[in-house]
Each structure stands twice: as structure tokens, then as C-alpha cells.
Amino acid sequence: ASSSRGSSSSSSSRSPRPPRLLAALLAAAAALALAALYSASLPADRRPGSAPAAQLDMGNGKSAFGPPVVMGTEALMAKKAHGTCSKPASEDLLWNVDVKTADRICCKNRHYAEHSGYFSTSAVTWLDDVSRSEPTEYFDAVHSKRVFVGPRGRSFEEFLAESRAHGWPSFRDDEVDWDNVRILPGGECVTVDGVHLGHNLPDKKGNRYCINLVCIAGKPPQ
């Protein structure tokens, strides 16, 4: 009798187990519900099924930009001896920027960037060295060709505030050296030699060239 009571007590204390198939279906339903909640929390252009974010962000999908922009073609970024460049980035760059990062972004990259706010990190001396009273000339990190001069038509404080707001040095049309800079369909900003600089990301004020500091840290040609 004692054995019977023990068996009965043990059986009643167990919770019934759902079949494995039912458990799997419940888990799948929970995962789908979480995915739907996550998708709904994203901006419309980042939800599954929308165009890739990079394609939407780079120049707002434009295939051409009006004057004073000088357009270029994909031929500029054809494979060369060192990625899209004919040689690596200089080993002697300004403002203590990282040479390996400069080389990777300038020559072996079309879409990615130094991290947001890189120009204001403690190791980088750009903010300590750059002139607050006169426009600064910026040269590309591979060939030392002039690519930007700024600020022009605004104060350094306005230029810096805009750059801080977006996370990267942000130039306007009047600050671009169009002898050496081209904009590709889609908004990629490059040099005539195939050096990636950043992207044109227009806002309500017009064209805004969001540029990697490492790519414009070249020293002036001697």
C-alpha cells in the first residue's frame, strides 16, 4: 500500500509535457512575434523588404547632382595596384590619425567610414591644430592633392557644430576643390585618382559632404 501511495504522489507532482512538435511551434511563434515587434520599432526605410540603408542614405539615391557638383563615373574606382588606389596611404599623415585606418578606408572600401566622432577623440589632434580664424586646406591621404578648403562662407564654429552634429567633418559646395573631387551616382565622394573620401548626404541646406578625417589628413605637397 505504501508503495502504491508513493507512486501515486510522484505521478501527481509531475507537470504534463507538451509533445516536441508543439513546443517547437510555440518557440517559432514567439520568435516571429519578437521579430515583428523589432521590425515595427525600426524606421520605415530600415525594415525588412525596404531598400538597403546604405543605398537610401548615400545621396538619397540620386544618380546625378546639379552644379557646382562635378560628377564622375565608376571607372574612377576601378581596381588598381592597391585597391582603388595606385599606392597605399601615406605613412606620414597629419593630426595623429591612424594610418592603417586611412589606408583601409581610402583604398579598400566604398561604403564604410571611420567611427562617428573620430575627429574629436583624444588621440586625434585635429581640433587642437586646426585654425579657427582662417580656412584650412585639406589634402587627400594618398596623393596629397587638395580636396577641400574650409570653412568658407561660414564661421569655424558653424562648421564644427555641423560636423559634430553629423559625426564627421561636413563640407559644403563652396568648400570642395572640384579640380580633384568627383561625386559618383549614388553620392560617393572620391578623388580623380580613386581615393574614397566619404559621401554626399544632402540635407535641407543643400549638398553636404560627410568626409572621413583620415582620408583628408595628407600633408601639403612639397
Coordinates of C-alpha atoms in Angstrom, one line a residue:
A1 CA 0.0 0.0 0.0
S2 CA 2.8 2.3 0.9
S3 CA 4.5 1.7 -2.4
S4 CA 1.2 2.5 -4.2
R5 CA 0.8 5.8 -2.4
G6 CA 4.3 6.8 -3.2
S7 CA 3.8 6.1 -6.9
S8 CA 0.6 8.0 -7.0
S9 CA 2.1 11.0 -5.2
S10 CA 5.1 11.0 -7.6
S11 CA 2.8 10.9 -10.7
S12 CA 0.6 13.7 -9.5
S13 CA 3.6 16.0 -8.8
R14 CA 4.8 15.9 -12.5
S15 CA 3.5 18.5 -14.9
P16 CA 2.4 17.2 -18.3
R17 CA 5.0 17.7 -21.0
P18 CA 3.8 19.0 -24.4
P19 CA 4.8 17.0 -27.4
R20 CA 8.1 18.1 -29.1
L21 CA 6.3 19.4 -32.2
L22 CA 4.0 21.6 -30.1
A23 CA 7.0 23.0 -28.2
A24 CA 8.8 23.8 -31.4
L25 CA 5.8 25.5 -32.9
L26 CA 5.3 27.6 -29.7
A27 CA 9.0 28.7 -29.8
A28 CA 8.8 29.6 -33.5
A29 CA 5.6 31.7 -32.9
A30 CA 7.4 33.5 -30.1
A31 CA 10.4 34.2 -32.3
L32 CA 8.2 35.6 -35.1
A33 CA 6.3 37.8 -32.6
L34 CA 9.6 39.3 -31.3
A35 CA 10.8 39.8 -34.9
A36 CA 7.6 41.6 -35.8
L37 CA 7.9 43.9 -32.7
Y38 CA 11.5 44.7 -33.6
S39 CA 10.7 45.4 -37.2
A40 CA 7.9 47.7 -36.2
S41 CA 10.3 49.7 -34.0
L42 CA 12.6 50.5 -36.9
P43 CA 12.3 53.5 -39.2
A44 CA 10.3 52.6 -42.4
D45 CA 13.4 52.6 -44.6
R46 CA 15.2 50.1 -42.3
R47 CA 12.5 47.5 -42.1
P48 CA 12.9 44.1 -43.9
G49 CA 11.9 44.4 -47.5
S50 CA 12.9 48.0 -47.8
A51 CA 15.9 49.1 -49.9
P52 CA 19.3 48.7 -48.2
A53 CA 20.0 51.6 -45.8
A54 CA 23.3 52.4 -47.4
Q55 CA 21.6 52.8 -50.8
L56 CA 19.0 55.1 -49.3
D57 CA 21.4 57.2 -47.3
M58 CA 24.0 57.8 -49.9
G59 CA 22.9 60.9 -51.8
N60 CA 19.2 60.0 -51.3
G61 CA 19.5 57.6 -54.3
K62 CA 20.3 60.3 -56.8
S63 CA 22.0 59.3 -60.0
A64 CA 23.2 62.9 -60.7
F65 CA 23.7 66.2 -58.8
G66 CA 23.5 69.6 -60.3
P67 CA 26.1 72.3 -60.5
P68 CA 28.6 73.1 -59.0
V69 CA 29.0 69.3 -58.4
V70 CA 31.3 67.6 -60.9
M71 CA 30.1 64.1 -61.5
G72 CA 32.4 61.1 -62.0
T73 CA 31.9 57.5 -63.2
E74 CA 32.6 54.1 -61.7
A75 CA 35.8 53.9 -63.9
L76 CA 37.5 56.1 -61.3
M77 CA 37.2 53.3 -58.8
A78 CA 38.4 50.5 -61.0
K79 CA 40.9 48.1 -59.4
K80 CA 44.4 49.4 -59.3
A81 CA 47.7 48.3 -57.7
H82 CA 46.4 48.9 -54.2
G83 CA 42.6 48.5 -54.1
T84 CA 41.1 51.5 -55.8
C85 CA 44.3 53.5 -55.3
S86 CA 47.6 53.2 -57.2
K87 CA 49.5 53.1 -53.9
P88 CA 48.9 52.9 -50.1
A89 CA 48.0 55.9 -47.9
S90 CA 51.0 57.9 -46.8
E91 CA 52.8 56.8 -43.6
D92 CA 53.2 60.4 -42.6
L93 CA 49.7 61.8 -42.0
L94 CA 48.5 64.8 -40.0
W95 CA 46.8 65.0 -36.7
N96 CA 47.9 61.6 -35.4
V97 CA 45.3 59.8 -37.4
D98 CA 45.6 56.1 -37.7
V99 CA 47.5 55.2 -40.9
K100 CA 46.0 51.6 -41.2
T101 CA 42.5 53.0 -40.9
A102 CA 43.3 55.7 -43.5
D103 CA 44.6 53.1 -45.9
R104 CA 41.7 50.7 -45.4
I105 CA 39.0 53.4 -45.9
C106 CA 40.7 55.3 -48.7
C107 CA 41.8 52.4 -50.8
K108 CA 39.9 49.3 -49.9
N109 CA 36.4 50.5 -49.2
R110 CA 33.4 52.0 -50.9
H111 CA 30.7 52.2 -48.1
Y112 CA 32.2 52.3 -44.6
A113 CA 33.7 55.0 -42.5
E114 CA 35.8 55.8 -39.5
H115 CA 33.6 55.7 -36.4
S116 CA 31.3 58.7 -35.7
G117 CA 33.1 61.4 -33.7
Y118 CA 36.6 60.0 -34.6
F119 CA 37.9 63.6 -35.3
S120 CA 37.2 64.6 -31.7
T121 CA 38.8 61.5 -29.9
S122 CA 41.6 62.2 -27.5
A123 CA 44.4 60.7 -29.7
V124 CA 43.5 62.8 -32.7
T125 CA 44.9 66.4 -32.6
W126 CA 42.9 68.0 -35.4
L127 CA 40.8 70.1 -33.1
D128 CA 44.0 71.3 -31.3
D129 CA 45.8 72.2 -34.5
V130 CA 43.2 73.4 -37.0
S131 CA 42.9 77.2 -37.5
R132 CA 39.8 78.8 -36.1
S133 CA 40.3 82.1 -38.0
E134 CA 41.4 81.1 -41.5
P135 CA 40.2 78.5 -43.9
T136 CA 42.2 75.2 -43.8
E137 CA 43.4 73.3 -46.9
Y138 CA 42.8 69.6 -46.7
F139 CA 44.7 67.1 -48.8
D140 CA 43.9 63.5 -49.6
A141 CA 45.8 60.9 -47.6
V142 CA 47.3 59.1 -50.7
H143 CA 48.4 61.6 -53.3
S144 CA 48.3 64.8 -51.2
K145 CA 46.0 66.5 -53.7
R146 CA 43.9 69.4 -52.3
V147 CA 40.3 68.2 -51.8
F148 CA 38.6 70.7 -49.5
V149 CA 39.2 74.3 -48.2
G150 CA 37.1 75.4 -45.3
P151 CA 35.3 76.8 -43.8
R152 CA 34.1 79.2 -46.5
G153 CA 31.1 81.5 -46.2
R154 CA 30.6 80.5 -42.5
S155 CA 32.5 80.6 -39.3
F156 CA 34.6 77.8 -37.9
E157 CA 32.1 77.4 -35.1
E158 CA 29.3 76.8 -37.6
F159 CA 31.4 74.3 -39.5
L160 CA 32.4 72.5 -36.3
A161 CA 28.8 72.4 -34.9
E162 CA 27.6 70.8 -38.1
S163 CA 30.4 68.3 -38.1
R164 CA 29.7 67.4 -34.5
A165 CA 26.0 67.0 -35.2
H166 CA 26.7 64.5 -38.0
G167 CA 29.8 62.8 -36.6
W168 CA 32.2 63.6 -39.4
P169 CA 33.7 66.7 -40.9
S170 CA 30.9 68.1 -43.1
F171 CA 31.7 70.3 -46.0
R172 CA 29.5 72.4 -48.4
D173 CA 29.7 73.0 -52.2
D174 CA 31.9 76.1 -51.9
E175 CA 34.5 74.2 -49.8
V176 CA 35.1 71.4 -52.4
D177 CA 38.1 71.6 -54.7
W178 CA 36.3 70.4 -57.9
D179 CA 39.6 70.0 -59.8
N180 CA 40.3 66.9 -57.7
V181 CA 37.0 65.7 -56.3
R182 CA 34.2 63.9 -58.1
I183 CA 30.8 62.6 -56.9
L184 CA 29.6 59.3 -58.2
P185 CA 26.0 58.3 -58.9
G186 CA 24.6 57.4 -55.5
G187 CA 26.6 60.1 -53.7
E188 CA 30.1 58.5 -53.1
C189 CA 32.7 61.3 -52.8
V190 CA 36.1 60.3 -54.4
T191 CA 39.2 61.8 -55.9
V192 CA 40.1 61.8 -59.5
D193 CA 42.7 59.2 -58.6
G194 CA 40.2 56.7 -57.0
V195 CA 40.6 57.7 -53.3
H196 CA 37.4 57.2 -51.3
L197 CA 36.7 60.3 -49.2
G198 CA 33.1 59.9 -47.9
H199 CA 29.6 60.6 -49.3
N200 CA 27.4 63.4 -50.3
L201 CA 24.4 63.3 -47.9
P202 CA 22.2 66.3 -48.9
D203 CA 20.1 68.0 -46.3
K204 CA 17.6 70.9 -46.4
K205 CA 20.6 73.3 -46.8
G206 CA 21.9 71.5 -49.9
N207 CA 24.7 69.2 -50.6
R208 CA 26.7 68.1 -47.5
Y209 CA 29.9 66.2 -48.0
C210 CA 30.3 63.9 -45.0
I211 CA 34.0 63.1 -45.0
N212 CA 36.4 60.8 -43.2
L213 CA 39.1 62.8 -41.4
V214 CA 41.7 60.0 -42.1
C215 CA 41.1 60.4 -45.8
I216 CA 41.9 64.2 -45.8
A217 CA 44.8 64.1 -43.4
G218 CA 47.5 64.3 -46.1
K219 CA 50.3 66.8 -45.8
P220 CA 50.6 69.6 -48.4
P221 CA 52.8 68.6 -51.3
Q222 CA 56.3 69.9 -51.0

